[in-house]
XYZ file of C-alpha atoms in Angstrom:
494
model
C -30.442 25.380 -54.769
C -28.304 23.226 -52.533
C -24.739 23.262 -53.740
C -23.019 19.994 -54.576
C -19.369 19.601 -55.427
C -18.655 16.290 -57.065
C -15.195 15.226 -58.040
C -15.078 11.907 -59.867
C -11.825 10.134 -59.090
C -11.702 6.384 -59.518
C -14.618 5.112 -57.484
C -15.078 8.022 -55.101
C -16.454 11.540 -55.075
C -16.616 14.410 -52.624
C -19.992 15.696 -51.472
C -20.459 18.874 -49.474
C -23.751 18.620 -47.580
C -25.705 21.908 -47.440
C -27.262 23.297 -44.260
C -31.065 23.381 -44.013
C -31.032 27.185 -44.315
C -30.095 26.971 -48.006
C -33.261 25.150 -49.071
C -35.310 26.863 -51.734
C -38.420 28.885 -50.784
C -37.775 28.238 -47.082
C -39.499 24.843 -47.334
C -38.161 21.744 -45.700
C -37.120 18.953 -48.017
C -38.981 15.688 -47.794
C -35.710 14.162 -46.601
C -35.582 16.522 -43.595
C -37.542 16.494 -40.360
C -39.459 19.340 -38.721
C -36.261 20.697 -37.136
C -34.245 20.667 -40.359
C -32.306 17.513 -39.497
C -32.270 14.253 -41.437
C -35.590 12.435 -41.446
C -35.845 10.208 -38.402
C -36.595 6.547 -39.038
C -36.651 5.055 -35.530
C -39.632 2.913 -34.521
C -40.866 0.962 -31.506
C -39.027 -2.115 -32.809
C -35.667 -0.410 -33.329
C -35.880 1.452 -29.993
C -36.768 -1.777 -28.162
C -33.827 -3.528 -29.843
C -31.452 -0.749 -28.773
C -32.714 -0.968 -25.177
C -32.480 -4.761 -24.992
C -28.983 -4.598 -26.481
C -27.963 -1.990 -23.911
C -29.586 -3.631 -20.875
C -29.103 -7.374 -21.348
C -25.360 -7.793 -21.110
C -23.292 -10.811 -20.306
C -24.020 -9.868 -16.685
C -27.295 -11.787 -17.003
C -25.232 -14.942 -16.541
C -23.733 -13.619 -13.286
C -27.146 -13.152 -11.663
C -26.993 -16.688 -10.274
C -24.037 -15.470 -8.186
C -25.931 -12.324 -7.157
C -28.990 -14.294 -6.015
C -26.696 -16.740 -4.209
C -25.511 -13.830 -2.065
C -29.054 -12.588 -1.366
C -31.094 -15.816 -1.241
C -34.502 -16.880 -2.507
C -36.371 -14.040 -0.798
C -34.252 -10.929 -1.296
C -32.776 -11.920 -4.677
C -35.948 -11.988 -6.826
C -37.412 -9.112 -4.769
C -34.445 -6.859 -5.583
C -34.688 -7.804 -9.277
C -38.365 -6.861 -9.433
C -37.890 -3.693 -7.378
C -35.225 -2.299 -9.679
C -37.169 -3.210 -12.797
C -40.103 -1.143 -11.501
C -37.872 1.758 -10.457
C -36.062 1.778 -13.802
C -39.277 1.785 -15.820
C -40.746 4.570 -13.684
C -37.708 6.854 -13.965
C -37.213 6.085 -17.677
C -40.817 7.167 -18.295
C -40.123 10.445 -16.491
C -36.990 10.935 -18.598
C -38.822 10.157 -21.853
C -41.274 12.994 -21.143
C -38.342 15.413 -20.871
C -37.110 14.881 -24.447
C -39.274 17.804 -25.549
C -39.709 20.882 -23.398
C -41.786 22.407 -22.028
C -44.479 20.130 -23.494
C -43.578 16.405 -23.962
C -45.439 16.242 -27.310
C -45.161 19.669 -28.977
C -42.196 21.236 -27.162
C -38.689 21.894 -28.456
C -36.452 18.881 -28.972
C -33.464 18.153 -26.721
C -31.004 15.925 -28.543
C -28.801 14.680 -25.674
C -29.132 13.956 -21.974
C -27.133 17.121 -21.241
C -29.520 19.155 -23.412
C -32.459 17.772 -21.428
C -30.868 18.704 -18.089
C -29.943 22.143 -19.470
C -33.547 22.782 -20.548
C -35.117 21.740 -17.225
C -32.516 22.409 -14.510
C -29.569 24.340 -15.953
C -26.550 25.543 -13.993
C -23.745 23.285 -12.788
C -26.068 20.278 -12.949
C -25.489 20.169 -16.720
C -21.758 19.650 -16.203
C -22.365 17.050 -13.501
C -24.696 15.204 -15.865
C -22.105 15.219 -18.648
C -19.368 13.977 -16.304
C -21.525 11.114 -15.040
C -22.923 10.139 -18.446
C -19.790 10.184 -20.570
C -17.603 8.784 -17.798
C -19.991 5.845 -17.555
C -20.123 5.358 -21.330
C -16.334 5.312 -21.644
C -16.121 2.856 -18.775
C -18.722 0.560 -20.303
C -16.935 0.425 -23.671
C -13.667 -0.505 -21.944
C -15.454 -3.107 -19.840
C -17.090 -4.631 -22.926
C -13.679 -4.966 -24.572
C -12.522 -7.012 -21.581
C -15.699 -9.069 -21.260
C -15.838 -10.028 -24.928
C -12.234 -11.232 -24.804
C -13.071 -13.333 -21.733
C -15.850 -15.040 -23.704
C -13.475 -15.790 -26.575
C -10.881 -17.127 -24.140
C -13.620 -19.345 -22.690
C -14.237 -20.867 -26.136
C -10.575 -21.756 -26.527
C -10.319 -23.135 -22.995
C -13.544 -25.126 -23.414
C -12.075 -26.932 -26.412
C -8.861 -27.528 -24.470
C -10.756 -28.986 -21.510
C -12.691 -31.222 -23.871
C -9.462 -32.611 -25.331
C -7.243 -32.786 -22.232
C -9.652 -33.057 -19.300
C -11.079 -30.613 -16.792
C -7.908 -30.545 -14.690
C -5.711 -29.283 -17.542
C -4.228 -25.799 -17.179
C -5.302 -24.570 -20.632
C -3.669 -21.164 -20.159
C -4.799 -18.629 -22.785
C -4.056 -14.917 -23.132
C -6.954 -12.543 -23.715
C -4.867 -9.863 -25.446
C -5.116 -11.240 -29.017
C -8.897 -11.359 -28.653
C -8.974 -7.753 -27.405
C -7.070 -6.737 -30.540
C -9.523 -8.642 -32.760
C -12.483 -7.035 -30.950
C -10.936 -3.575 -31.407
C -10.370 -4.251 -35.111
C -14.041 -5.108 -35.597
C -15.069 -1.969 -33.698
C -12.856 0.254 -35.865
C -14.936 -0.842 -38.872
C -18.338 -0.685 -37.167
C -17.582 2.685 -35.579
C -17.861 4.274 -39.017
C -21.642 3.735 -38.828
C -22.737 7.395 -38.589
C -25.488 7.245 -35.941
C -28.312 5.262 -34.306
C -30.427 5.415 -37.473
C -27.901 3.267 -39.333
C -27.255 1.049 -36.296
C -30.672 -0.608 -36.079
C -29.651 -3.852 -37.836
C -26.667 -4.356 -35.524
C -28.843 -3.836 -32.438
C -31.370 -6.396 -33.692
C -28.579 -8.940 -34.276
C -27.151 -8.191 -30.819
C -30.581 -8.534 -29.193
C -31.052 -11.940 -30.863
C -27.635 -12.999 -29.558
C -28.571 -11.943 -26.020
C -31.696 -14.109 -26.209
C -29.599 -16.981 -27.563
C -26.936 -17.125 -24.856
C -29.436 -16.365 -22.085
C -31.608 -19.241 -23.325
C -28.600 -21.565 -23.491
C -27.623 -20.650 -19.928
C -31.211 -21.156 -18.796
C -31.464 -24.504 -20.609
C -28.205 -25.794 -19.114
C -29.374 -24.743 -15.644
C -32.712 -26.517 -16.121
C -30.920 -29.656 -17.302
C -28.670 -29.614 -14.231
C -31.613 -29.088 -11.868
C -33.643 -31.865 -13.534
C -30.691 -34.239 -13.681
C -29.984 -36.916 -11.101
C -27.567 -36.682 -8.208
C -27.494 -34.532 -5.079
C -28.769 -30.991 -5.430
C -26.573 -28.118 -4.210
C -27.599 -26.303 -1.041
C -29.732 -23.175 -1.375
C -31.219 -21.061 1.416
C -33.761 -18.270 1.889
C -30.977 -15.836 2.843
C -28.268 -16.983 0.429
C -24.689 -17.741 1.417
C -24.344 -18.713 5.075
C -21.844 -17.092 7.438
C -19.485 -19.741 8.757
C -20.296 -22.390 6.130
C -19.851 -20.453 2.878
C -18.382 -17.055 3.752
C -17.075 -15.014 6.644
C -19.201 -12.275 8.185
C -17.277 -9.523 6.390
C -17.450 -11.368 3.052
C -21.217 -11.723 3.464
C -21.579 -7.954 3.902
C -19.322 -6.989 0.982
C -20.826 -9.582 -1.358
C -24.352 -8.450 -0.485
C -23.446 -4.869 -1.376
C -21.876 -6.019 -4.635
C -24.885 -8.203 -5.522
C -27.398 -5.387 -4.988
C -25.178 -3.058 -6.981
C -24.819 -5.554 -9.840
C -28.590 -5.896 -10.107
C -29.226 -2.146 -9.915
C -26.703 -1.294 -12.600
C -27.776 -4.195 -14.812
C -31.011 -2.305 -15.535
C -29.481 1.090 -16.259
C -29.845 2.326 -19.837
C -30.593 5.981 -19.091
C -27.144 6.924 -20.410
C -28.394 6.284 -23.949
C -32.178 6.751 -23.576
C -32.391 10.322 -24.895
C -30.019 9.577 -27.770
C -32.212 6.620 -28.779
C -35.376 8.693 -28.445
C -33.863 11.467 -30.553
C -33.864 9.100 -33.551
C -37.573 8.173 -33.310
C -40.124 9.369 -35.850
C -42.108 12.369 -34.617
C -45.429 10.627 -35.189
C -46.675 9.044 -32.994
C -45.159 11.272 -30.266
C -41.632 10.193 -29.308
C -42.408 10.074 -25.586
C -45.237 7.583 -26.099
C -43.132 5.303 -28.292
C -40.171 5.496 -25.905
C -42.315 4.539 -22.919
C -43.624 1.506 -24.803
C -40.087 0.577 -25.899
C -38.873 0.912 -22.300
C -41.693 -1.342 -21.116
C -40.874 -3.963 -23.761
C -37.155 -3.795 -23.019
C -37.455 -3.897 -19.226
C -40.163 -6.592 -19.206
C -38.063 -8.786 -21.521
C -34.947 -8.142 -19.472
C -36.648 -8.899 -16.159
C -38.070 -12.186 -17.460
C -34.616 -13.374 -18.526
C -32.979 -12.055 -15.353
C -35.401 -13.864 -13.041
C -35.287 -17.125 -15.014
C -31.512 -17.223 -15.464
C -30.780 -15.979 -11.956
C -33.171 -18.293 -10.131
C -32.517 -21.434 -12.167
C -28.798 -20.733 -12.084
C -28.936 -20.500 -8.297
C -30.963 -23.699 -8.136
C -28.351 -25.424 -10.315
C -25.248 -24.313 -8.389
C -26.512 -23.277 -4.968
C -24.537 -21.019 -2.657
C -21.339 -21.727 -4.610
C -22.628 -20.373 -7.921
C -19.753 -19.097 -10.105
C -19.530 -15.455 -11.156
C -20.506 -16.470 -14.713
C -21.366 -20.097 -15.315
C -20.441 -19.926 -19.018
C -17.097 -18.119 -18.885
C -16.408 -19.338 -15.315
C -17.062 -22.955 -16.380
C -20.007 -23.828 -14.244
C -20.734 -26.027 -17.282
C -18.166 -28.040 -19.238
C -20.442 -30.167 -21.397
C -21.795 -30.187 -23.996
C -18.729 -28.168 -24.907
C -20.076 -27.143 -28.332
C -23.134 -25.575 -26.711
C -20.980 -23.696 -24.205
C -18.837 -22.508 -27.129
C -21.927 -21.332 -29.012
C -23.147 -19.385 -25.978
C -19.812 -17.611 -25.570
C -19.672 -16.744 -29.271
C -23.170 -15.241 -28.901
C -21.938 -13.201 -25.928
C -19.049 -11.814 -27.961
C -21.311 -10.916 -30.902
C -23.797 -9.261 -28.566
C -21.067 -7.159 -26.964
C -19.887 -6.037 -30.396
C -23.318 -4.469 -30.939
C -23.659 -3.223 -27.357
C -20.301 -1.448 -27.639
C -21.679 0.564 -30.557
C -24.903 1.445 -28.726
C -22.897 2.900 -25.831
C -20.183 4.664 -27.836
C -22.503 6.399 -30.338
C -23.444 9.156 -27.810
C -19.719 9.751 -27.189
C -19.042 10.008 -30.902
C -21.990 12.331 -31.421
C -21.013 14.590 -28.504
C -17.428 15.099 -29.693
C -18.339 15.485 -33.373
C -21.131 17.987 -32.701
C -18.783 20.043 -30.537
C -16.055 20.061 -33.190
C -18.505 20.963 -35.964
C -19.762 23.901 -33.931
C -16.260 25.081 -33.030
C -14.820 24.810 -36.556
C -17.760 25.417 -38.934
C -15.508 26.091 -41.943
C -13.278 23.027 -41.619
C -13.583 20.770 -44.658
C -11.739 18.016 -42.757
C -14.545 17.918 -40.189
C -17.587 18.602 -42.379
C -16.952 17.135 -45.807
C -18.381 13.703 -46.656
C -16.651 11.502 -49.243
C -19.048 9.223 -51.118
C -17.512 5.850 -51.982
C -19.155 3.371 -54.332
C -18.694 0.121 -52.439
C -19.213 -3.137 -54.393
C -22.635 -4.715 -53.739
C -23.796 -1.505 -52.019
C -24.131 0.407 -55.296
C -26.233 -2.357 -56.824
C -28.863 -1.589 -54.174
C -28.691 2.117 -54.900
C -26.753 2.758 -51.679
C -23.681 4.937 -51.404
C -21.351 4.738 -48.409
C -19.990 8.030 -47.034
C -16.640 8.499 -45.329
C -15.755 11.534 -43.242
C -12.019 11.825 -42.519
C -12.491 13.400 -39.096
C -14.975 10.694 -38.126
C -12.580 8.003 -39.351
C -9.570 9.355 -37.428
C -11.365 10.278 -34.199
C -13.436 7.106 -33.859
C -10.510 4.855 -34.735
C -8.385 6.614 -32.123
C -11.090 6.170 -29.504
C -11.385 2.418 -30.142
C -7.604 1.983 -29.982
C -7.320 3.927 -26.713
C -10.100 1.945 -25.020
C -8.479 -1.319 -26.143
C -5.092 -0.276 -24.726
C -6.691 0.713 -21.398
C -8.455 -2.670 -21.306
C -5.076 -4.381 -21.747
C -3.429 -2.285 -19.043
C -6.255 -2.813 -16.547
C -7.441 -6.437 -16.860
C -9.398 -6.079 -13.591
C -11.303 -3.108 -14.979
C -14.690 -4.807 -14.530
C -14.367 -4.192 -10.790
C -13.522 -0.539 -11.478
C -16.465 -0.445 -13.873
C -18.716 -1.294 -10.923
C -17.385 1.805 -9.176
C -18.083 3.957 -12.261
C -21.558 2.437 -12.441
C -22.170 3.237 -8.785
C -21.175 6.844 -9.388
C -23.420 7.226 -12.449
C -26.459 5.045 -11.639
C -27.945 7.358 -9.031
C -27.605 10.698 -10.865
C -28.543 9.442 -14.346
C -31.196 6.815 -13.640
C -32.829 8.324 -10.546
C -31.803 11.833 -9.487
C -32.010 13.820 -12.728
C -35.260 12.205 -14.026
C -36.991 12.862 -10.692
C -35.662 16.422 -10.328
C -36.639 17.311 -13.901
C -40.120 15.864 -13.375
C -40.539 17.904 -10.175
C -39.445 21.064 -11.998
C -41.536 20.414 -15.130
C -44.699 19.449 -13.207
C -44.100 22.214 -10.626
C -44.764 19.865 -7.738
C -45.245 21.759 -4.494
C -42.469 21.306 -1.931
C -43.384 18.992 1.009
C -46.517 17.762 -0.757
C -47.200 14.012 -0.557
C -45.999 13.424 -4.123
C -42.839 15.491 -3.498
C -42.070 13.520 -0.322
C -42.356 10.041 -1.814
C -40.284 11.032 -4.849
C -37.565 12.326 -2.538
C -37.720 9.143 -0.433
C -37.247 7.052 -3.582
C -34.308 9.222 -4.583
C -32.610 8.935 -1.189
C -33.088 5.166 -0.994
C -31.433 4.744 -4.389
C -28.598 7.026 -3.259
C -27.945 4.747 -0.284
C -27.896 1.708 -2.590
C -25.380 3.425 -4.870
C -23.121 4.328 -1.951
C -23.189 0.779 -0.582
C -22.510 -0.683 -4.032
C -19.622 1.738 -4.492
C -18.197 0.600 -1.152
C -18.350 -3.034 -2.315
C -16.618 -2.144 -5.588
C -13.886 -0.194 -3.783
C -13.216 -3.181 -1.544
C -12.907 -5.483 -4.579
C -10.715 -2.956 -6.378
C -8.375 -2.701 -3.390
C -7.976 -6.487 -3.370
C -7.115 -6.593 -7.084
C -4.584 -3.769 -6.905
C -2.506 -5.691 -4.359
C -1.485 -8.210 -7.038
C -1.707 -5.868 -10.035
C 0.992 -6.000 -12.745
C 0.377 -4.089 -16.017
C 0.019 -6.207 -19.162
C 0.240 -9.430 -17.164
C -2.677 -11.765 -17.937
C -4.893 -12.749 -14.986
C -3.998 -15.958 -13.183
C -6.784 -18.057 -14.740
C -5.466 -17.346 -18.196
């Protein structure tokens, strides 16, 4: 029988979880899945919530700026093009979760495992570098962005009291510390299975602030007064920007839209928590369709109506950049929703990092009680529902350290969102396009130089060019920020 060591001390006890190999008669427990791991509980709803939480970020409110750089023709066309590309490549990736057969094959629990099973070699290391580098960058960027939203709430109230011309200087550092404190607590959620409720809350928040931004844009468009100038090609050289600014901003806008759709960094980890029936690949494809369709609808509406409201001078984010001042309470509500959404999104993106490090440590030190032992704590209110909360000391120390380090980096590099664009450019092509296509070619054994092989390669090369151009735009913006960079000094607008 499975061995349990229980030591009653106050309100806690120590539980040593047995490996699947110790089950009686060689049978799997009803609480275990077909591979001996904990029973998976993920569904179409939870997977869709995770995807929406990961994809719809506060960047949805900057799409008005992106379309202002591209214009009425190219802007919506680029949005639709990348939604189609992302759904296509995510479907290819979903089929690679099991190998060699997408329904009955062996499970691959991480993106690196998938690449190892289909491609192998140095490509596994390249995949890990791109994936985890991107995930770390995103969590740092979310720390910064959430603090900007909280600063916007404070400044909005100040503007309401003292007028729009008031300085209303506010530091973002206290809000970064508060955000990090919340994440220290939430980071103790063991995995995606236990994260479903937070993703649903975050998804609701993303709908809320996107709808508020859309509603404010509609009100401005429908209101009286002169309408701002919009054009088919976006910002005009000579009137709005210089020729060089037009080029760099176009690159940045295309890059922003491309990376706004990327959720491949967490796709396999989400799929690995789905129930095995119906087949995970089928459910993941449906969840991807729901997530991308929902995202695209909000992106097009917010981007186009935002551009119509502000024209070629659309702000980078019309809620935190104060494209709207009134009604101030509604602007405050939208920014609070952004912050809450990013709290959940942070967890969606850091869970693969946590899982990667913890799995590696468990494999390296299989006898360590510090790493393996779970401490069951009877938390008030939880026990009344028959639920026991488990604490693992290694998980507590490692995850807390990670949150603190990312918060400190966010404080040191307040312009990190520009650097995040560079990280996104480096990871978008390999993770969202290159690896899914290459694994599909290998799995389907597509003949070299066949028509299907050629058009897949053309798609891959086009996306590579987009990534390079977007990286160039990010590097240019990063170089401009570094010229005035001073560590721990708040940005000028604060």
